[in-house]
Short mmCIF file of C-alpha atoms and ligand atoms in Angstrom, two decimals:
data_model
loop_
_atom_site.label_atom_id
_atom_site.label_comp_id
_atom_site.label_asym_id
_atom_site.label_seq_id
_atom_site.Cartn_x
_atom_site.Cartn_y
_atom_site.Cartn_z
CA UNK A 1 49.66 157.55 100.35
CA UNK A 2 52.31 155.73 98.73
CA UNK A 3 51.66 153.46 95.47
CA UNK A 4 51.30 149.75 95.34
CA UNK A 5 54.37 147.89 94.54
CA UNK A 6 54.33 144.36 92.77
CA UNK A 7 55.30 141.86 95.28
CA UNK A 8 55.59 138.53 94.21
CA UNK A 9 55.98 136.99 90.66
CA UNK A 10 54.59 133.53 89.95
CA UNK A 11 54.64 131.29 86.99
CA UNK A 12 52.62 128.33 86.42
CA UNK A 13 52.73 125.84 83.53
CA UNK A 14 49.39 123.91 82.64
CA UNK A 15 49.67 121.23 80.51
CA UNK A 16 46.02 120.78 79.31
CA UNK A 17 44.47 118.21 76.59
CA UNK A 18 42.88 119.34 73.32
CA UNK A 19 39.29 117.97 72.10
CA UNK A 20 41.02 116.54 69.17
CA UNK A 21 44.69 116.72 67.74
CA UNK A 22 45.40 119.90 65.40
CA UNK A 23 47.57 119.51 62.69
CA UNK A 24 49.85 122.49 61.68
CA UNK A 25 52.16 122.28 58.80
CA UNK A 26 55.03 122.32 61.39
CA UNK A 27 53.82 120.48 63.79
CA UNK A 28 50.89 118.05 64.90
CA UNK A 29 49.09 119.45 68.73
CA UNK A 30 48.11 116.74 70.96
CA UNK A 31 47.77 119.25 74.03
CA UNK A 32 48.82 122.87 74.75
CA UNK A 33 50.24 124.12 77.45
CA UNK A 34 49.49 127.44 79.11
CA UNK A 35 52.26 129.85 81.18
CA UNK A 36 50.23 131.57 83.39
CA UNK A 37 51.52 134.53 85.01
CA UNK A 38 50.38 135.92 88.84
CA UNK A 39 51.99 139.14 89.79
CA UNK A 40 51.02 139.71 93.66
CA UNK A 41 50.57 143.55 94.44
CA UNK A 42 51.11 145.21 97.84
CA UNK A 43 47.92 146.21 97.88
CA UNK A 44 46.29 142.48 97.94
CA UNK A 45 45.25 142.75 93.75
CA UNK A 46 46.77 139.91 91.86
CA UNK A 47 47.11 140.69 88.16
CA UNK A 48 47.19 137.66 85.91
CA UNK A 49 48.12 137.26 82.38
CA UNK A 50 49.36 134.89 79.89
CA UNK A 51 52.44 133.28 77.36
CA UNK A 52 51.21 130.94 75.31
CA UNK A 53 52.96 129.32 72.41
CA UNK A 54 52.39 126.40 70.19
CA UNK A 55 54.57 123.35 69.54
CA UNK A 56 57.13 124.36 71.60
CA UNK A 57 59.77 125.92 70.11
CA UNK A 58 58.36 125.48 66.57
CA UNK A 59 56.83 127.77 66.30
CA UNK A 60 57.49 131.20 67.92
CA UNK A 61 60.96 131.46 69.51
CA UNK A 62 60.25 131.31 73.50
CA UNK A 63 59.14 128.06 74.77
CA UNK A 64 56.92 127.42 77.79
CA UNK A 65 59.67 126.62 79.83
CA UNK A 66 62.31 129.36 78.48
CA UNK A 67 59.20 132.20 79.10
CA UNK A 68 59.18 130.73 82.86
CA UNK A 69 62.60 130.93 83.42
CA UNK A 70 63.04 133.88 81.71
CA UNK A 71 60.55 135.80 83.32
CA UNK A 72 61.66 134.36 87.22
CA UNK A 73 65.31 135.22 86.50
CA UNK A 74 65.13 138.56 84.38
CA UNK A 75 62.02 140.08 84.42
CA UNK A 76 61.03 139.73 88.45
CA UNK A 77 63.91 141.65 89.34
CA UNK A 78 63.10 144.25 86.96
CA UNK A 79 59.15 144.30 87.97
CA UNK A 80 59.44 143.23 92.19
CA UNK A 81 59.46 146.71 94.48
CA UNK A 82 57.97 149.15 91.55
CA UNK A 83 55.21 151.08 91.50
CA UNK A 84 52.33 148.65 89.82
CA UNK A 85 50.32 151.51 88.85
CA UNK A 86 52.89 153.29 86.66
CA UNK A 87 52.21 150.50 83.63
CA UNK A 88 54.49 152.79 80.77
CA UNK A 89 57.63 153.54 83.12
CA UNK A 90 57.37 149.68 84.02
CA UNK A 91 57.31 148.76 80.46
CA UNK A 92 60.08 151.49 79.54
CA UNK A 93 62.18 149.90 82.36
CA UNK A 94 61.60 146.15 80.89
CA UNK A 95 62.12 147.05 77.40
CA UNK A 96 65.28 148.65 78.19
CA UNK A 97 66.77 145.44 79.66
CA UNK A 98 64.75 142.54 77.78
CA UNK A 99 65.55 142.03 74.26
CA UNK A 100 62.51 140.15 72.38
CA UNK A 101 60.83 137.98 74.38
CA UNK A 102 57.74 139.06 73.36
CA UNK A 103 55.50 136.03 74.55
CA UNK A 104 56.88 137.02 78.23
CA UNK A 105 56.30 140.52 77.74
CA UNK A 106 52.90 140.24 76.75
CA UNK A 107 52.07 138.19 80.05
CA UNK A 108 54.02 141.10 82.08
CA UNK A 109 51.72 144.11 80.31
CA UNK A 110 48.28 141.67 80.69
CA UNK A 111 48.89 141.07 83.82
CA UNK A 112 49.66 144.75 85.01
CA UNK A 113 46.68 145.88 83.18
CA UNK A 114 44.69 143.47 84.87
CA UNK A 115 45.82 144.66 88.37
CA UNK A 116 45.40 147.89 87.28
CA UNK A 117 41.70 147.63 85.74
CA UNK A 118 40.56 145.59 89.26
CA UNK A 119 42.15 148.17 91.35
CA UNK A 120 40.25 151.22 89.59
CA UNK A 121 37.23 148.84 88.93
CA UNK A 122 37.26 149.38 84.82
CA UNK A 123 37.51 146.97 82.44
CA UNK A 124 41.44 146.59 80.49
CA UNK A 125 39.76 147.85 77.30
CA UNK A 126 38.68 150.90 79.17
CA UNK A 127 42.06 151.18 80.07
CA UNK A 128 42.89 150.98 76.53
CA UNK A 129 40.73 153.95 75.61
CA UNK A 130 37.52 152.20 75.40
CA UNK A 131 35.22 149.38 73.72
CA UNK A 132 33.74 149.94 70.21
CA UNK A 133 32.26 146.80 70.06
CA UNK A 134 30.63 144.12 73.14
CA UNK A 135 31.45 141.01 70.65
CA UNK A 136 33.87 139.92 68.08
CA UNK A 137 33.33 137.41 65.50
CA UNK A 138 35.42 134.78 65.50
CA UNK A 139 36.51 131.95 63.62
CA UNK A 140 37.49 128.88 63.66
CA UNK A 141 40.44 126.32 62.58
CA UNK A 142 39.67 123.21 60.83
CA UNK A 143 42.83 121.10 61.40
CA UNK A 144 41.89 117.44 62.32
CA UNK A 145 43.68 116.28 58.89
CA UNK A 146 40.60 114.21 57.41
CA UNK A 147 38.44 116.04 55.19
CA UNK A 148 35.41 114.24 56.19
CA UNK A 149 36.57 115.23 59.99
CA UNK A 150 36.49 118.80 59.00
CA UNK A 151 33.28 118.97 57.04
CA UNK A 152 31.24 117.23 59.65
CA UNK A 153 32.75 119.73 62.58
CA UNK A 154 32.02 122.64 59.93
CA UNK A 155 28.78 121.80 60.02
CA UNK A 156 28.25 121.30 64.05
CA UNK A 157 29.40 124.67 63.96
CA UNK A 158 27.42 126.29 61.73
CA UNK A 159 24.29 124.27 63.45
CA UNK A 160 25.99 126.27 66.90
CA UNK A 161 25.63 129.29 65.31
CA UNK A 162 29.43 129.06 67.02
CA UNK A 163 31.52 129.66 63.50
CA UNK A 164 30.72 130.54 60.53
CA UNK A 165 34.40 131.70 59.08
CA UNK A 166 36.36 128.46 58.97
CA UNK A 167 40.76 128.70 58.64
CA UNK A 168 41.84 125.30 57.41
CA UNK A 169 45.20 124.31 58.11
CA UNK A 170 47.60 123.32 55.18
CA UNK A 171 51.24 123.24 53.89
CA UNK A 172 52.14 119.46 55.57
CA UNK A 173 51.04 117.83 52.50
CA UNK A 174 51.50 117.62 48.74
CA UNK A 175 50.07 121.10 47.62
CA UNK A 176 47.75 119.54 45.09
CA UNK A 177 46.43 117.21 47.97
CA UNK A 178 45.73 119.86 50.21
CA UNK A 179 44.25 121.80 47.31
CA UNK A 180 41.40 118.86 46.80
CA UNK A 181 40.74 119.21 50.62
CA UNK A 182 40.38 122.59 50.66
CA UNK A 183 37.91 122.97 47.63
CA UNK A 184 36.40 119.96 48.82
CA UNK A 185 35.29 121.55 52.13
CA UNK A 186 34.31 124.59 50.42
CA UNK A 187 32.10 122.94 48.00
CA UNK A 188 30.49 121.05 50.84
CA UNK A 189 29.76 124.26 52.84
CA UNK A 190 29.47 126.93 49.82
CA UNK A 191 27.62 130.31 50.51
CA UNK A 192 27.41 128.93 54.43
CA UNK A 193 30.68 129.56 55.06
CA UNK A 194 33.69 131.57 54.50
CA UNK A 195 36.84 129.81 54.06
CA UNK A 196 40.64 130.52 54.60
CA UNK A 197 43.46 129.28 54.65
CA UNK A 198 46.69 128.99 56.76
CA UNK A 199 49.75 127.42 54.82
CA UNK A 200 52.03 128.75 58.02
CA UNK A 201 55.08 129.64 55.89
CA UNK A 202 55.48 126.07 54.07
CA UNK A 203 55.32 127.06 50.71
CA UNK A 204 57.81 128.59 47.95
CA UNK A 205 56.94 131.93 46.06
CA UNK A 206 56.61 129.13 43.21
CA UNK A 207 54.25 126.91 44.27
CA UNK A 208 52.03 129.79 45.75
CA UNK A 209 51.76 131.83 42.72
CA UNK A 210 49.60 128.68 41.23
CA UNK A 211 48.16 127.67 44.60
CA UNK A 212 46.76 131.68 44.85
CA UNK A 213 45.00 130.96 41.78
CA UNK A 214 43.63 127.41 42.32
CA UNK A 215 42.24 128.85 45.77
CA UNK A 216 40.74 131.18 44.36
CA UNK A 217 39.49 128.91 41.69
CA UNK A 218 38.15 126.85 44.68
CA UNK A 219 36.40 129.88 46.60
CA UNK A 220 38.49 130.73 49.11
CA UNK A 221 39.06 134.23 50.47
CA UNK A 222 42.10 134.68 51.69
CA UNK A 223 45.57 133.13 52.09
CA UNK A 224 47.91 133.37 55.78
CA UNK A 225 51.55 133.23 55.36
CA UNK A 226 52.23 130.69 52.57
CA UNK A 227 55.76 131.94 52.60
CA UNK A 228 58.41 131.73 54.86
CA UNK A 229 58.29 134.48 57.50
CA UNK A 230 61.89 136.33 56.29
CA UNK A 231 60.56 136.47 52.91
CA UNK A 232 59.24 139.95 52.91
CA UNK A 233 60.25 140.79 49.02
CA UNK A 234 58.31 137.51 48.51
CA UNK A 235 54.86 138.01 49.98
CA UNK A 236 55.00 141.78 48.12
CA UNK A 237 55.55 139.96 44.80
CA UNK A 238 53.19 137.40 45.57
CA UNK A 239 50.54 139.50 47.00
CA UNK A 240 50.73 141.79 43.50
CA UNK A 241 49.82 138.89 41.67
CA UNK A 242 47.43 136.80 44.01
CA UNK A 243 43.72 137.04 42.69
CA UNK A 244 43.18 136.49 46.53
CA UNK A 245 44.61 138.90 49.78
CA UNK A 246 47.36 137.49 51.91
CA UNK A 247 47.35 138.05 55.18
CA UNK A 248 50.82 138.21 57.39
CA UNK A 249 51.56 136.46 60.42
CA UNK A 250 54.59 134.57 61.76
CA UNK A 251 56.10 137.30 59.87
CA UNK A 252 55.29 139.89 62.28
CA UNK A 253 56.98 139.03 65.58
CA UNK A 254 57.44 142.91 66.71
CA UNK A 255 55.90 146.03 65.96
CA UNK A 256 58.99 146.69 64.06
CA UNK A 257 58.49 143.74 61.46
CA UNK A 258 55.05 145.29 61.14
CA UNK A 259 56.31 148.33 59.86
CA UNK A 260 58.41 147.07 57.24
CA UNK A 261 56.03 144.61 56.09
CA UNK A 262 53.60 147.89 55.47
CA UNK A 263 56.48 149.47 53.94
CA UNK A 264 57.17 146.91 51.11
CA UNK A 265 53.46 146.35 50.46
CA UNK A 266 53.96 142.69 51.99
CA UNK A 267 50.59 141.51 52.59
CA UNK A 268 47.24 143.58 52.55
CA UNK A 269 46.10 141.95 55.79
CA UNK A 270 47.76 141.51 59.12
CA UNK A 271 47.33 138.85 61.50
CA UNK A 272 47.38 140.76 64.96
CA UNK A 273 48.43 138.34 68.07
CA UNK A 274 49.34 140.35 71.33
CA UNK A 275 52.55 137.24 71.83
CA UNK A 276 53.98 139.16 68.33
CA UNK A 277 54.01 142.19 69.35
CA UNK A 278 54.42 142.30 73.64
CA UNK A 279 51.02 142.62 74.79
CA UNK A 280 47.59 143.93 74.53
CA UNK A 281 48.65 147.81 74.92
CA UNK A 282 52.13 147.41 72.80
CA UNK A 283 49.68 145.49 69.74
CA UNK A 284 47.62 148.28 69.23
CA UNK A 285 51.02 150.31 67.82
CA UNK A 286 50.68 147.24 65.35
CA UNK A 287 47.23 147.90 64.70
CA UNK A 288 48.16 152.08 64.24
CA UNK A 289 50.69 151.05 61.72
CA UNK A 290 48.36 149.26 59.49
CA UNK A 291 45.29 151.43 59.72
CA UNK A 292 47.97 153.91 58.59
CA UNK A 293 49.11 152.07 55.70
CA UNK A 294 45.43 151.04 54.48
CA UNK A 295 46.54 147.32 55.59
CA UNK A 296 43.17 145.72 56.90
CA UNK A 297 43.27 143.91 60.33
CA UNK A 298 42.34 140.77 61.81
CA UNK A 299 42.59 139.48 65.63
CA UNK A 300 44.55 136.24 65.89
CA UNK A 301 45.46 133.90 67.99
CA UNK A 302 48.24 131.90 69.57
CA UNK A 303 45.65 129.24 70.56
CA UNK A 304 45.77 130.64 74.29
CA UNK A 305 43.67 129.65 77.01
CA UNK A 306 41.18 132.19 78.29
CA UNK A 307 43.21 134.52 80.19
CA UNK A 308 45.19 135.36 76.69
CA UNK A 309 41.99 135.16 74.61
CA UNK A 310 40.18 137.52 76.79
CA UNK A 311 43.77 139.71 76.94
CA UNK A 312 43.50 139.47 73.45
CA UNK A 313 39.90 140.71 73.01
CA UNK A 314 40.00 143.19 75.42
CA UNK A 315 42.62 144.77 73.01
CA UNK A 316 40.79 144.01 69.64
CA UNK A 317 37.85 145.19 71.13
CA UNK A 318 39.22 148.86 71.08
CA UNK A 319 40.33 148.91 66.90
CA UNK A 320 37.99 151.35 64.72
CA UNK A 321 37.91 148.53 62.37
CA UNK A 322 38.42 144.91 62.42
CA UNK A 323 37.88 143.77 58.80
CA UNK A 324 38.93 140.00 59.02
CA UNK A 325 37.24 139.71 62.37
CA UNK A 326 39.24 137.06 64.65
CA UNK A 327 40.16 133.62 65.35
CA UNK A 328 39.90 133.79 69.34
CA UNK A 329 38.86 130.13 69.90
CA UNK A 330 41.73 129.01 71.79
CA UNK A 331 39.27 127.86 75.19
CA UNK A 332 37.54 125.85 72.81
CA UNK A 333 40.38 123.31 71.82
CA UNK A 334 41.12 123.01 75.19
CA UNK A 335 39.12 119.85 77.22
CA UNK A 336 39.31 122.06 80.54
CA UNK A 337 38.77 125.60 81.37
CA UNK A 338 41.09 126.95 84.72
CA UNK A 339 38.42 129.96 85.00
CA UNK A 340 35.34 129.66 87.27
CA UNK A 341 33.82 132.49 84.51
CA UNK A 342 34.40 131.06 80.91
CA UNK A 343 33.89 133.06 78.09
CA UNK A 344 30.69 132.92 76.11
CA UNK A 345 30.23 132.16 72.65
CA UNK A 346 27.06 132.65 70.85
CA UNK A 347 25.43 134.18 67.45
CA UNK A 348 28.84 133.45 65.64
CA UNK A 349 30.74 135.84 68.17
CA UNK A 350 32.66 136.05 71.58
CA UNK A 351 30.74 138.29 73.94
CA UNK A 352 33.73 140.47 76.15
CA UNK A 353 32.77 139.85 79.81
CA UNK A 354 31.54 142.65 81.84
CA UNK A 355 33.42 142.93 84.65
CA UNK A 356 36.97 144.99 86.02
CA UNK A 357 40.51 143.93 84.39
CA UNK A 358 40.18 141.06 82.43
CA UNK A 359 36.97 140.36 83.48
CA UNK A 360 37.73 136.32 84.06
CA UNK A 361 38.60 134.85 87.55
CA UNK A 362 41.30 131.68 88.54
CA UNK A 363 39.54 128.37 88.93
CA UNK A 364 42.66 127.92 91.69
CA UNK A 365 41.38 123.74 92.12
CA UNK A 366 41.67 123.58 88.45
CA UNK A 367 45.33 125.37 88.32
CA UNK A 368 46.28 123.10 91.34
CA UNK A 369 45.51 119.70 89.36
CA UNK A 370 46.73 120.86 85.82
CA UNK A 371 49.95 122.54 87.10
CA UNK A 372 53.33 121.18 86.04
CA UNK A 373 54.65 119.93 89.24
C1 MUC B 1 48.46 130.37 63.36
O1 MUC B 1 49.42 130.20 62.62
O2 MUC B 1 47.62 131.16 62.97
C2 MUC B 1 45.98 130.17 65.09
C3 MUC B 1 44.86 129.44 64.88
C4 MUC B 1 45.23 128.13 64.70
O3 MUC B 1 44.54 127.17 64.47
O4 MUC B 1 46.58 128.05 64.78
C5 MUC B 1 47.09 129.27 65.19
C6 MUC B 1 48.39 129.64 64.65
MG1 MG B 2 48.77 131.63 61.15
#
């Protein structure tokens, strides 16, 4: 009997509103929108997956509408009439002609290890070798701007027993101004809460060797990518002298960067997020790379909807250790779900649905209305 081929490749764009604005240093989020990718098999499984990125272009380098183009134009031809079950010689094949494009790749592998895990009726982390844990903790981003804001949605989470590691967004203002926030939300929450803190690359080696110290001062615990993502020789100074771990992110954006970021002592955490690094298979070389280098590891996010969170914990869910825990919150920005299964959230963590492939179904009403005509 002859393989299934992939059929049919379809891209959708869902624009979607968030339950509040979030304020990045490079940009302010009033919505996000999702690429959603369907590949159609010839054997009547449909593999989803996703490419989400945040603020457009500012922040990773595919947008939502270069990541549709890009994967109707170059990658369909590449994928349409191969065998669907043969995930490595498919990726081989793509990664020979695609250059980057990492967001689009990652939608290509989850949604070929979907197909693949409803076809043999296993979940994708079983694919990936196996689950060593049924939840992962996960945090979550303060980033409405207002201090008071923040505090009082700390505490609705802590009262959820939802969050109890909070990442507050920083590097728009005046350091010292966004110092006073920070420690103020720390003092408000103390032993209650862990807090971090994302300066997403806004800061010079200068102003973060005081900020580092300050932080720490102030109780925080860690600090993500205060410098800007090229400045590798940076981060290793900084991260000798820091009283408190960084922890690298928009300066991984391939397995690649990973490695040399290990190699120059960069940052003792890393930031994993399968958009960096092509998917939920290719991010585990990521992960080997730092468990190899004694770099600790924590599960990030590109604020995805649930198809990409649940990608993304399907993957995490496989790591020996997960230090840092992760930040998979992206459904719960969002105002609207487009799965008939959400995900569940309880005691602090994200339980991985049971279920084959991704485990999450298409609310195809939902897609319908949200859908960028
Ligand atoms: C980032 O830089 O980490 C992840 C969580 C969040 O609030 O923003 C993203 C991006
Ligand atoms: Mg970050």
């Amino acid at each position: 009997m002859s393989s299934p081929v992939v059929q049919r490749v379809e891209v959708l764009i869902v624009d979607l509103p968030t339950i509040r604005p979030h304020k990045l240093a490079m940009r302010t989020m009033k919505g996000q929108t999702l690429v959603l990718l369907k590949l159609h098999c010839s054997d009547g499984v449909v593999g989803i997956g996703e490419a989400t990125t945040i603020g457009g272009l500012s922040y990773g380098a595919e947008s939502p509408e270069s990541i549709k183009t890009n994967l109707e134009a170059w990658f369909a031809p590449l994928i349409v009439g191969e065998d669907a079950t043969n995930i490595n010689r498919l990726l081989k094949r793509i990664n020979q002609q695609v250059r980057g494009n990492t967001f689009a790749k990652s939608a290509v592998e989850t949604a070929l290890l979907d197909a693949q895990g409803k076809r043999l009726d296993i979940s994708v982390a079983d694919l990936l070798g196996g689950r060593v844990r049924e939840g992962l903790e996960c945090a979550w981003t303060l980033a409405s701007g207002d201090t008071v804001r923040d505090i009082d949605e700390a505490e609705q989470m802590l009262d959820l027993r939802r969050h109890r590691h909070f990442k507050l967004k920083i590097g728009a203002n005046d350091p010292l101004v966004d110092i006073a926030h920070v420690s103020a939300i720390k003092r408000a929450l103390g032993d209650r809460a862990s807090v971090r803190v994302d300066v997403n690359q806004a800061w010079s080696e200068a102003v973060a060797i005081r900020a580092s110290q300050m932080l720490a001062d102030a109780g925080v615990e860690l600090i993500e990518q205060p410098l800007h993502r090229s400045d590798r020789l940076g981060m290793a100074r900084l991260s000798a002298k820091s009283p408190i771990p960084l922890m690298a992110d928009e300066a991984i954006e391939s397995v690649a960067d990973s490695f040399a970021l290990a190699q120059m002592a960069a940052a003792p955490i890393f930031a994993l997020k399968i958009a960096k690094t092509g998917g939920p298979k290719s991010v585990l070389k990521t992960a080997a790379i730092a468990e190899a280098a004694g770099i600790a590891l924590y599960g990030g996010t590109m604020l995805e909807g649930t198809v990409g969170t649940v990608a993304s914990a399907q993957a995490f869910s496989t790591f020996e250790s997960l230090e840092w825990h992760t930040e998979l919150f992206g459904p719960l920005l969002l105002t609207e779900d487009v799965v008939i299964n959400p995900l569940q959230y309880r005691d602090f963590q994200l339980i991985l649905p049971s279920g084959s492939g991704l485990g999450v179904h298409l609310d195809e009403e939902k897609l319908a209305f949200f859908s960028r005509k």
